[in-house]
Amino acid sequence: MSKPVILTGLRANNDLTIGNYFGAILPMIEMAERRAGEFQINMFVPDLHSFTTPIDHDRLLEQILQAGRMFVAAGLPLDHDDINLYRQSYVPAHSELTWILDCFTGVGEMGRMIEYKDKSAKLGDDRVSVGLFKYPILMAADILLYGAIYVPVGEDQRQHLEYARDISERMNTHFGELFTVPLPLEKQTEFFGKGQALRIMDLADPSKKMSKSDESGKGVIFLADNPDEAAKKIMSATTDDKASVNYNPIEQPGISNLLQILALLRGHPIDDVEAAYKGQSSYGDFKRMVADEVAGFLTAFQVKLADVDDNAVISAFERSEKIANEQANATLLKVQQAVGLRPRD
Ligand code: TRP
């Protein structure tokens, strides 16, 4: 593990949105292309995390492969020595380290995690799995096994990243230098730039973030959406009665969100896109144009996705899993030695 490690996971569930694409997948791939050589880049499919809430298990295998295809369709190079693409469950050390970290983590500490608090408040403790409760511990193991210092995650994962820092520092205090502590959040934001904080808002309710778990899905564009359906969602996006296109997320959140989406689709700065449409009074025409671009983007992405060679993805998985197992097992052994499960050399 000589090069510093950047690591991120992409959920296996088939529900990724354009928010995930522009906020997480694309920046990570651009980073991988730009910085590989200098960094080791680990992108993985957290398949063990995918059934902390109930899923259709007959579809899981396909969804894991689909997550791999998504990375490739978004442009991840598969032939670079510094870029690893692997499946979490193919590296058993993730599960083993999780158990050890479990035993140094307080029940109260996990109980304070917002994701768990929200779900248990809604459903009651008996309908929330222990897996969901412990989710952040597995996530910490994902990070610490490879000594990752940079972990680009969205707003909703910040608390989990904080926990990964806490538990690694706690173990280091207890047992000596075991883990590389991931960098604090401010350092991560500095490194990844503003794009990290980028948020695409819900089309129906632009006061909240576009989220895959939105119940109606009306305000959410999924990467798997039929392009015509997605265009309709844009056409019915909530706007305002000002009849003037401006980028002003506070006063005109709906229109600003459409400008933001347009800027991302075109890969142009928001200021340029605003300048091109500023003051336009027909929201119908403006929406039609954004709708066409969204439909065009989805069509092109879905063609790329369908063209990805499954065998190439599977061989990339297998090649990377060899490397990942070696690195992860080396870290796990150090921990096992420290806690007294294995003799020290
Ligand atoms: N929890 C992340 C999400 O829902 C996925 C994830 C799992 C992850 N393990 C990780 C992200 C480790 C970064 C690092 O998006």
mmCIF file of C-alpha atoms and ligand atoms in Angstrom:
data_model
loop_
_atom_site.group_PDB
_atom_site.id
_atom_site.type_symbol
_atom_site.label_atom_id
_atom_site.label_comp_id
_atom_site.label_asym_id
_atom_site.label_seq_id
_atom_site.Cartn_x
_atom_site.Cartn_y
_atom_site.Cartn_z
ATOM 1 C CA MET A 1 0.000 0.000 0.000
ATOM 2 C CA SER A 2 2.498 2.579 -1.057
ATOM 3 C CA LYS A 3 0.301 5.081 -2.855
ATOM 4 C CA PRO A 4 -2.361 7.005 -0.945
ATOM 5 C CA VAL A 5 -5.767 5.453 -1.466
ATOM 6 C CA ILE A 6 -8.997 7.047 -2.662
ATOM 7 C CA LEU A 7 -11.965 4.767 -2.119
ATOM 8 C CA THR A 8 -15.650 4.792 -2.788
ATOM 9 C CA GLY A 9 -18.532 2.352 -3.051
ATOM 10 C CA LEU A 10 -21.423 2.317 -5.474
ATOM 11 C CA ARG A 11 -24.592 0.631 -4.265
ATOM 12 C CA ALA A 12 -25.741 -2.426 -6.136
ATOM 13 C CA ASN A 13 -29.426 -1.500 -6.074
ATOM 14 C CA ASN A 14 -30.743 -0.567 -9.462
ATOM 15 C CA ASP A 15 -31.956 2.826 -8.405
ATOM 16 C CA LEU A 16 -29.163 5.256 -9.094
ATOM 17 C CA THR A 17 -30.251 8.756 -10.028
ATOM 18 C CA ILE A 18 -28.710 11.486 -12.171
ATOM 19 C CA GLY A 19 -27.803 13.031 -8.804
ATOM 20 C CA ASN A 20 -25.629 10.010 -7.985
ATOM 21 C CA TYR A 21 -24.188 10.095 -11.493
ATOM 22 C CA PHE A 22 -23.129 13.744 -11.525
ATOM 23 C CA GLY A 23 -22.477 14.062 -7.798
ATOM 24 C CA ALA A 24 -20.527 10.873 -7.173
ATOM 25 C CA ILE A 25 -19.841 8.534 -10.079
ATOM 26 C CA LEU A 26 -18.597 11.011 -12.650
ATOM 27 C CA PRO A 27 -16.341 13.073 -10.336
ATOM 28 C CA MET A 28 -14.796 9.853 -9.057
ATOM 29 C CA ILE A 29 -14.083 8.615 -12.554
ATOM 30 C CA GLU A 30 -12.627 11.943 -13.620
ATOM 31 C CA MET A 31 -10.461 11.813 -10.541
ATOM 32 C CA ALA A 32 -9.453 8.238 -11.346
ATOM 33 C CA GLU A 33 -8.394 9.253 -14.824
ATOM 34 C CA ARG A 34 -6.581 12.362 -13.707
ATOM 35 C CA ARG A 35 -4.882 11.072 -10.571
ATOM 36 C CA ALA A 36 -4.234 7.361 -11.166
ATOM 37 C CA GLY A 37 -0.480 7.018 -11.038
ATOM 38 C CA GLU A 38 -0.341 9.249 -8.007
ATOM 39 C CA PHE A 39 -3.080 7.444 -6.070
ATOM 40 C CA GLN A 40 -4.512 3.985 -5.792
ATOM 41 C CA ILE A 41 -8.183 4.228 -6.663
ATOM 42 C CA ASN A 42 -10.561 1.661 -5.168
ATOM 43 C CA MET A 43 -14.091 1.560 -6.501
ATOM 44 C CA PHE A 44 -16.188 -1.253 -5.173
ATOM 45 C CA VAL A 45 -19.688 -2.629 -5.056
ATOM 46 C CA PRO A 46 -20.828 -2.827 -1.408
ATOM 47 C CA ASP A 47 -22.955 -5.884 -2.061
ATOM 48 C CA LEU A 48 -23.190 -6.883 1.609
ATOM 49 C CA HIS A 49 -24.679 -3.467 2.310
ATOM 50 C CA SER A 50 -27.427 -3.991 -0.217
ATOM 51 C CA PHE A 51 -29.840 -5.956 1.938
ATOM 52 C CA THR A 52 -29.745 -4.066 5.218
ATOM 53 C CA THR A 53 -33.310 -3.294 4.177
ATOM 54 C CA PRO A 54 -35.392 -5.971 2.390
ATOM 55 C CA ILE A 55 -34.705 -6.562 -1.321
ATOM 56 C CA ASP A 56 -35.592 -9.103 -3.996
ATOM 57 C CA HIS A 57 -32.706 -11.536 -3.633
ATOM 58 C CA ASP A 58 -33.368 -13.139 -7.004
ATOM 59 C CA ARG A 59 -32.161 -9.918 -8.577
ATOM 60 C CA LEU A 60 -29.089 -9.251 -6.458
ATOM 61 C CA LEU A 61 -26.495 -11.038 -8.619
ATOM 62 C CA GLU A 62 -27.641 -9.131 -11.682
ATOM 63 C CA GLN A 63 -27.642 -5.846 -9.786
ATOM 64 C CA ILE A 64 -24.078 -6.342 -8.596
ATOM 65 C CA LEU A 65 -22.939 -6.816 -12.167
ATOM 66 C CA GLN A 66 -25.058 -3.828 -13.181
ATOM 67 C CA ALA A 67 -23.204 -1.619 -10.679
ATOM 68 C CA GLY A 68 -19.929 -2.688 -12.303
ATOM 69 C CA ARG A 69 -21.360 -1.923 -15.745
ATOM 70 C CA MET A 70 -22.435 1.525 -14.529
ATOM 71 C CA PHE A 71 -18.865 2.434 -13.591
ATOM 72 C CA VAL A 72 -17.642 1.286 -16.982
ATOM 73 C CA ALA A 73 -20.427 3.015 -18.928
ATOM 74 C CA ALA A 74 -19.557 6.211 -17.065
ATOM 75 C CA GLY A 75 -15.986 5.866 -18.318
ATOM 76 C CA LEU A 76 -13.975 3.952 -15.718
ATOM 77 C CA PRO A 77 -10.877 2.485 -17.397
ATOM 78 C CA LEU A 78 -10.529 -1.213 -16.578
ATOM 79 C CA ASP A 79 -6.934 -1.649 -17.648
ATOM 80 C CA HIS A 80 -5.126 0.662 -15.238
ATOM 81 C CA ASP A 81 -2.888 -0.884 -12.565
ATOM 82 C CA ASP A 82 -3.832 1.728 -9.987
ATOM 83 C CA ILE A 83 -7.578 1.375 -10.439
ATOM 84 C CA ASN A 84 -9.317 -1.473 -8.650
ATOM 85 C CA LEU A 85 -12.938 -2.498 -9.134
ATOM 86 C CA TYR A 86 -14.137 -5.210 -6.778
ATOM 87 C CA ARG A 87 -17.099 -6.719 -4.984
ATOM 88 C CA GLN A 88 -17.128 -6.341 -1.213
ATOM 89 C CA SER A 89 -18.367 -9.863 -0.494
ATOM 90 C CA TYR A 90 -15.463 -11.354 -2.467
ATOM 91 C CA VAL A 91 -13.100 -9.941 0.134
ATOM 92 C CA PRO A 92 -14.091 -11.768 3.336
ATOM 93 C CA ALA A 93 -11.823 -9.553 5.462
ATOM 94 C CA HIS A 94 -14.547 -6.864 5.302
ATOM 95 C CA SER A 95 -16.888 -9.052 7.333
ATOM 96 C CA GLU A 96 -14.202 -10.185 9.755
ATOM 97 C CA LEU A 97 -12.896 -6.734 10.509
ATOM 98 C CA THR A 98 -16.486 -5.589 11.002
ATOM 99 C CA TRP A 99 -16.958 -8.109 13.803
ATOM 100 C CA ILE A 100 -13.827 -6.932 15.559
ATOM 101 C CA LEU A 101 -14.811 -3.265 15.227
ATOM 102 C CA ASP A 102 -18.335 -4.135 16.467
ATOM 103 C CA CYS A 103 -16.815 -5.088 19.783
ATOM 104 C CA PHE A 104 -15.199 -1.663 20.197
ATOM 105 C CA THR A 105 -18.268 0.302 19.198
ATOM 106 C CA GLY A 106 -20.971 1.444 21.599
ATOM 107 C CA VAL A 107 -24.603 0.515 21.021
ATOM 108 C CA GLY A 108 -25.430 4.150 21.769
ATOM 109 C CA GLU A 109 -22.910 5.338 19.219
ATOM 110 C CA MET A 110 -24.677 3.412 16.460
ATOM 111 C CA GLY A 111 -28.069 4.378 17.854
ATOM 112 C CA ARG A 112 -27.230 8.027 17.199
ATOM 113 C CA MET A 113 -26.734 7.494 13.471
ATOM 114 C CA ILE A 114 -29.364 9.489 11.637
ATOM 115 C CA GLU A 115 -30.151 6.834 9.056
ATOM 116 C CA TYR A 116 -30.883 4.295 11.778
ATOM 117 C CA LYS A 117 -32.768 6.791 13.935
ATOM 118 C CA ASP A 118 -35.032 7.792 11.050
ATOM 119 C CA LYS A 119 -35.829 4.265 9.983
ATOM 120 C CA SER A 120 -36.365 2.912 13.487
ATOM 121 C CA ALA A 121 -38.606 5.862 14.352
ATOM 122 C CA LYS A 122 -40.696 5.112 11.270
ATOM 123 C CA LEU A 123 -40.806 1.327 11.447
ATOM 124 C CA GLY A 124 -40.064 0.435 15.059
ATOM 125 C CA ASP A 125 -36.964 -1.393 16.274
ATOM 126 C CA ASP A 126 -38.245 -4.869 15.499
ATOM 127 C CA ARG A 127 -38.628 -4.084 11.828
ATOM 128 C CA VAL A 128 -35.187 -2.547 11.441
ATOM 129 C CA SER A 129 -32.437 -5.112 10.901
ATOM 130 C CA VAL A 130 -29.290 -5.390 12.989
ATOM 131 C CA GLY A 131 -27.556 -5.065 9.621
ATOM 132 C CA LEU A 132 -28.941 -1.576 9.155
ATOM 133 C CA PHE A 133 -27.968 -0.692 12.708
ATOM 134 C CA LYS A 134 -24.380 -1.820 12.106
ATOM 135 C CA TYR A 135 -24.163 -0.522 8.553
ATOM 136 C CA PRO A 136 -21.592 2.175 9.417
ATOM 137 C CA ILE A 137 -19.246 -0.381 10.982
ATOM 138 C CA LEU A 138 -19.038 -2.415 7.789
ATOM 139 C CA MET A 139 -18.522 0.859 5.946
ATOM 140 C CA ALA A 140 -15.639 1.745 8.280
ATOM 141 C CA ALA A 141 -14.093 -1.671 7.598
ATOM 142 C CA ASP A 142 -14.429 -1.011 3.844
ATOM 143 C CA ILE A 143 -12.355 2.117 4.285
ATOM 144 C CA LEU A 144 -9.827 1.077 6.932
ATOM 145 C CA LEU A 145 -8.754 -2.221 5.357
ATOM 146 C CA TYR A 146 -7.101 -0.296 2.540
ATOM 147 C CA GLY A 147 -5.897 2.661 4.551
ATOM 148 C CA ALA A 148 -7.983 5.001 2.400
ATOM 149 C CA ILE A 149 -7.498 8.666 3.250
ATOM 150 C CA TYR A 150 -9.880 10.166 0.701
ATOM 151 C CA VAL A 151 -13.462 8.908 0.622
ATOM 152 C CA PRO A 152 -15.773 10.990 -1.554
ATOM 153 C CA VAL A 153 -19.278 10.568 -0.167
ATOM 154 C CA GLY A 154 -22.475 12.559 -0.275
ATOM 155 C CA GLU A 155 -23.923 14.635 2.501
ATOM 156 C CA ASP A 156 -25.965 11.694 3.803
ATOM 157 C CA GLN A 157 -22.814 9.650 4.453
ATOM 158 C CA ARG A 158 -20.846 12.251 6.396
ATOM 159 C CA GLN A 159 -21.784 10.912 9.788
ATOM 160 C CA HIS A 160 -20.629 7.455 8.724
ATOM 161 C CA LEU A 161 -17.295 8.840 7.629
ATOM 162 C CA GLU A 162 -16.933 10.617 10.975
ATOM 163 C CA TYR A 163 -17.490 7.286 12.690
ATOM 164 C CA ALA A 164 -14.779 5.668 10.525
ATOM 165 C CA ARG A 165 -12.394 8.338 11.776
ATOM 166 C CA ASP A 166 -13.489 7.866 15.391
ATOM 167 C CA ILE A 167 -13.158 4.100 15.442
ATOM 168 C CA SER A 168 -9.765 4.162 13.721
ATOM 169 C CA GLU A 169 -8.429 6.704 16.204
ATOM 170 C CA ARG A 170 -9.907 4.722 19.092
ATOM 171 C CA MET A 171 -8.240 1.494 17.920
ATOM 172 C CA ASN A 172 -4.944 3.294 17.366
ATOM 173 C CA THR A 173 -5.054 4.742 20.872
ATOM 174 C CA HIS A 174 -5.790 1.338 22.313
ATOM 175 C CA PHE A 175 -3.438 -0.824 20.241
ATOM 176 C CA GLY A 176 -0.822 1.424 18.643
ATOM 177 C CA GLU A 177 -0.688 2.430 14.997
ATOM 178 C CA LEU A 178 -3.058 -0.019 13.335
ATOM 179 C CA PHE A 179 -5.018 2.104 10.914
ATOM 180 C CA THR A 180 -4.516 5.051 8.638
ATOM 181 C CA VAL A 181 -7.119 7.567 9.772
ATOM 182 C CA PRO A 182 -9.206 8.964 6.880
ATOM 183 C CA LEU A 183 -8.812 12.718 6.487
ATOM 184 C CA PRO A 184 -11.317 15.046 8.147
ATOM 185 C CA LEU A 185 -14.270 16.171 6.098
ATOM 186 C CA GLU A 186 -12.968 19.691 5.455
ATOM 187 C CA LYS A 187 -9.810 18.216 3.936
ATOM 188 C CA GLN A 188 -11.889 15.923 1.751
ATOM 189 C CA THR A 189 -13.985 18.813 0.481
ATOM 190 C CA GLU A 190 -10.834 20.810 -0.239
ATOM 191 C CA PHE A 191 -9.408 17.914 -2.212
ATOM 192 C CA PHE A 192 -12.490 17.001 -4.198
ATOM 193 C CA GLY A 193 -13.572 20.587 -4.766
ATOM 194 C CA LYS A 194 -16.986 22.138 -4.822
ATOM 195 C CA GLY A 195 -18.525 19.447 -6.993
ATOM 196 C CA GLN A 196 -18.641 17.261 -3.906
ATOM 197 C CA ALA A 197 -21.246 19.434 -2.290
ATOM 198 C CA LEU A 198 -23.295 19.537 -5.454
ATOM 199 C CA ARG A 199 -26.930 18.720 -5.036
ATOM 200 C CA ILE A 200 -29.584 18.078 -7.597
ATOM 201 C CA MET A 201 -32.967 18.794 -6.074
ATOM 202 C CA ASP A 202 -36.232 16.903 -6.383
ATOM 203 C CA LEU A 203 -38.174 18.068 -9.449
ATOM 204 C CA ALA A 204 -41.559 17.975 -7.743
ATOM 205 C CA ASP A 205 -40.317 19.517 -4.496
ATOM 206 C CA PRO A 206 -37.138 21.510 -5.163
ATOM 207 C CA SER A 207 -36.700 22.249 -1.460
ATOM 208 C CA LYS A 208 -35.396 18.704 -0.948
ATOM 209 C CA LYS A 209 -32.618 16.700 -2.493
ATOM 210 C CA MET A 210 -33.365 14.325 -5.376
ATOM 211 C CA SER A 211 -33.326 11.013 -3.568
ATOM 212 C CA LYS A 212 -33.727 7.448 -4.708
ATOM 213 C CA SER A 213 -35.856 6.687 -1.684
ATOM 214 C CA ASP A 214 -38.498 9.246 -2.592
ATOM 215 C CA GLU A 215 -41.793 7.336 -2.529
ATOM 216 C CA SER A 216 -43.482 8.624 -5.673
ATOM 217 C CA GLY A 217 -40.357 8.888 -7.833
ATOM 218 C CA LYS A 218 -42.096 11.739 -9.688
ATOM 219 C CA GLY A 219 -39.397 14.231 -8.918
ATOM 220 C CA VAL A 220 -36.503 11.823 -9.430
ATOM 221 C CA ILE A 221 -34.659 10.904 -12.625
ATOM 222 C CA PHE A 222 -33.207 7.436 -12.448
ATOM 223 C CA LEU A 223 -30.422 6.375 -14.797
ATOM 224 C CA ALA A 224 -32.650 3.455 -15.790
ATOM 225 C CA ASP A 225 -35.672 5.672 -16.581
ATOM 226 C CA ASN A 226 -37.278 5.467 -19.964
ATOM 227 C CA PRO A 227 -36.048 8.694 -21.670
ATOM 228 C CA ASP A 228 -39.583 9.782 -22.620
ATOM 229 C CA GLU A 229 -40.817 9.286 -19.087
ATOM 230 C CA ALA A 230 -37.852 11.265 -17.787
ATOM 231 C CA ALA A 231 -38.664 14.084 -20.223
ATOM 232 C CA LYS A 232 -42.203 14.152 -18.839
ATOM 233 C CA LYS A 233 -40.862 14.481 -15.318
ATOM 234 C CA ILE A 234 -38.881 17.554 -16.416
ATOM 235 C CA MET A 235 -41.942 19.030 -18.151
ATOM 236 C CA SER A 236 -43.944 18.731 -14.946
ATOM 237 C CA ALA A 237 -41.166 20.039 -12.680
ATOM 238 C CA THR A 238 -42.357 22.546 -10.081
ATOM 239 C CA THR A 239 -41.243 26.104 -10.918
ATOM 240 C CA ASP A 240 -42.565 29.545 -9.893
ATOM 241 C CA ASP A 241 -44.676 32.375 -11.285
ATOM 242 C CA LYS A 242 -41.874 34.836 -12.006
ATOM 243 C CA ALA A 243 -41.763 34.036 -15.747
ATOM 244 C CA SER A 244 -38.044 34.786 -15.882
ATOM 245 C CA VAL A 245 -35.235 32.244 -15.928
ATOM 246 C CA ASN A 246 -32.582 33.064 -13.309
ATOM 247 C CA TYR A 247 -30.145 31.088 -11.227
ATOM 248 C CA ASN A 248 -31.309 31.857 -7.720
ATOM 249 C CA PRO A 249 -31.727 28.692 -5.641
ATOM 250 C CA ILE A 250 -33.440 30.553 -2.797
ATOM 251 C CA GLU A 251 -36.037 32.577 -4.716
ATOM 252 C CA GLN A 252 -36.432 30.246 -7.712
ATOM 253 C CA PRO A 253 -35.351 26.784 -6.595
ATOM 254 C CA GLY A 254 -37.163 24.871 -9.350
ATOM 255 C CA ILE A 255 -35.802 26.867 -12.284
ATOM 256 C CA SER A 256 -32.347 26.986 -10.698
ATOM 257 C CA ASN A 257 -32.374 23.230 -10.375
ATOM 258 C CA LEU A 258 -33.178 22.861 -14.086
ATOM 259 C CA LEU A 259 -30.314 25.247 -14.913
ATOM 260 C CA GLN A 260 -28.032 23.159 -12.713
ATOM 261 C CA ILE A 261 -29.091 19.950 -14.445
ATOM 262 C CA LEU A 262 -28.514 21.563 -17.835
ATOM 263 C CA ALA A 263 -25.056 22.758 -16.792
ATOM 264 C CA LEU A 264 -24.107 19.251 -15.674
ATOM 265 C CA LEU A 265 -25.446 17.582 -18.803
ATOM 266 C CA ARG A 266 -23.492 19.971 -20.985
ATOM 267 C CA GLY A 267 -20.434 20.003 -18.766
ATOM 268 C CA HIS A 268 -20.525 23.819 -18.753
ATOM 269 C CA PRO A 269 -20.178 26.132 -15.755
ATOM 270 C CA ILE A 270 -23.502 27.192 -14.267
ATOM 271 C CA ASP A 271 -22.722 30.867 -14.954
ATOM 272 C CA ASP A 272 -22.419 30.254 -18.694
ATOM 273 C CA VAL A 273 -25.652 28.320 -18.797
ATOM 274 C CA GLU A 274 -27.465 30.982 -16.800
ATOM 275 C CA ALA A 275 -26.125 33.703 -19.118
ATOM 276 C CA ALA A 276 -27.487 31.833 -22.130
ATOM 277 C CA TYR A 277 -31.059 31.641 -20.819
ATOM 278 C CA LYS A 278 -31.320 34.490 -18.349
ATOM 279 C CA GLY A 279 -34.623 36.294 -18.430
ATOM 280 C CA GLN A 280 -36.291 33.821 -20.790
ATOM 281 C CA SER A 281 -39.979 34.138 -20.030
ATOM 282 C CA SER A 282 -41.428 30.939 -21.450
ATOM 283 C CA TYR A 283 -40.837 28.210 -18.879
ATOM 284 C CA GLY A 284 -42.517 25.781 -21.286
ATOM 285 C CA ASP A 285 -39.839 26.307 -23.950
ATOM 286 C CA PHE A 286 -37.063 26.234 -21.396
ATOM 287 C CA LYS A 287 -38.339 22.990 -19.883
ATOM 288 C CA ARG A 288 -38.762 21.410 -23.332
ATOM 289 C CA MET A 289 -35.111 22.083 -24.045
ATOM 290 C CA VAL A 290 -33.930 20.661 -20.704
ATOM 291 C CA ALA A 291 -36.275 17.689 -21.171
ATOM 292 C CA ASP A 292 -34.749 16.965 -24.600
ATOM 293 C CA GLU A 293 -31.237 17.104 -23.179
ATOM 294 C CA VAL A 294 -32.121 14.799 -20.317
ATOM 295 C CA ALA A 295 -33.749 12.319 -22.704
ATOM 296 C CA GLY A 296 -30.711 12.504 -24.992
ATOM 297 C CA PHE A 297 -28.333 11.923 -22.103
ATOM 298 C CA LEU A 298 -30.295 8.908 -20.822
ATOM 299 C CA THR A 299 -30.552 7.388 -24.292
ATOM 300 C CA ALA A 300 -26.804 7.710 -24.835
ATOM 301 C CA PHE A 301 -25.974 6.416 -21.346
ATOM 302 C CA GLN A 302 -28.283 3.435 -21.708
ATOM 303 C CA VAL A 303 -26.742 2.546 -25.074
ATOM 304 C CA LYS A 304 -23.281 2.655 -23.476
ATOM 305 C CA LEU A 305 -24.533 0.562 -20.589
ATOM 306 C CA ALA A 306 -25.966 -2.059 -22.912
ATOM 307 C CA ASP A 307 -22.659 -2.144 -24.815
ATOM 308 C CA VAL A 308 -20.500 -2.889 -21.784
ATOM 309 C CA ASP A 309 -18.867 -6.278 -22.121
ATOM 310 C CA ASP A 310 -19.874 -8.329 -19.083
ATOM 311 C CA ASN A 311 -16.809 -10.515 -19.368
ATOM 312 C CA ALA A 312 -14.550 -7.483 -19.198
ATOM 313 C CA VAL A 313 -16.319 -6.358 -16.013
ATOM 314 C CA ILE A 314 -16.086 -9.805 -14.454
ATOM 315 C CA SER A 315 -12.378 -10.146 -15.257
ATOM 316 C CA ALA A 316 -11.761 -6.678 -13.816
ATOM 317 C CA PHE A 317 -13.587 -7.767 -10.666
ATOM 318 C CA GLU A 318 -11.524 -10.923 -10.406
ATOM 319 C CA ARG A 319 -8.181 -9.248 -11.062
ATOM 320 C CA SER A 320 -8.922 -6.538 -8.508
ATOM 321 C CA GLU A 321 -10.257 -8.968 -5.927
ATOM 322 C CA LYS A 322 -6.901 -10.745 -5.849
ATOM 323 C CA ILE A 323 -5.155 -7.477 -5.063
ATOM 324 C CA ALA A 324 -7.867 -6.363 -2.650
ATOM 325 C CA ASN A 325 -7.684 -9.636 -0.730
ATOM 326 C CA GLU A 326 -3.923 -9.330 -0.343
ATOM 327 C CA GLN A 327 -4.113 -5.778 0.967
ATOM 328 C CA ALA A 328 -7.151 -6.350 3.152
ATOM 329 C CA ASN A 329 -5.754 -9.541 4.665
ATOM 330 C CA ALA A 330 -2.513 -7.783 5.565
ATOM 331 C CA THR A 331 -4.449 -5.137 7.504
ATOM 332 C CA LEU A 332 -6.730 -7.734 9.069
ATOM 333 C CA LEU A 333 -3.743 -9.753 10.276
ATOM 334 C CA LYS A 334 -2.293 -6.687 12.010
ATOM 335 C CA VAL A 335 -5.604 -6.184 13.791
ATOM 336 C CA GLN A 336 -5.933 -9.863 14.696
ATOM 337 C CA GLN A 337 -2.425 -9.746 16.156
ATOM 338 C CA ALA A 338 -3.189 -6.579 18.084
ATOM 339 C CA VAL A 339 -6.337 -7.977 19.694
ATOM 340 C CA GLY A 340 -4.670 -11.282 20.523
ATOM 341 C CA LEU A 341 -6.281 -13.564 17.951
ATOM 342 C CA ARG A 342 -2.989 -14.301 16.179
ATOM 343 C CA PRO A 343 0.579 -14.535 17.481
ATOM 344 C CA ARG A 344 2.714 -11.439 16.896
ATOM 345 C CA ASP A 345 5.808 -12.061 14.810
HETATM 346 N N1 TRP B 1 -22.913 3.847 2.169
HETATM 347 C C1 TRP B 1 -22.562 4.251 0.842
HETATM 348 C C2 TRP B 1 -23.817 4.746 0.107
HETATM 349 O O1 TRP B 1 -24.917 4.411 0.483
HETATM 350 C C3 TRP B 1 -21.919 3.115 0.090
HETATM 351 C C4 TRP B 1 -20.682 2.648 0.788
HETATM 352 C C5 TRP B 1 -20.514 1.479 1.466
HETATM 353 C C6 TRP B 1 -19.454 3.338 0.858
HETATM 354 N N2 TRP B 1 -19.244 1.382 1.967
HETATM 355 C C7 TRP B 1 -18.572 2.513 1.614
HETATM 356 C C8 TRP B 1 -19.017 4.563 0.374
HETATM 357 C C9 TRP B 1 -17.268 2.913 1.895
HETATM 358 C C10 TRP B 1 -17.722 4.947 0.642
HETATM 359 C C11 TRP B 1 -16.850 4.153 1.408
HETATM 360 O O2 TRP B 1 -23.689 5.447 -0.853
#
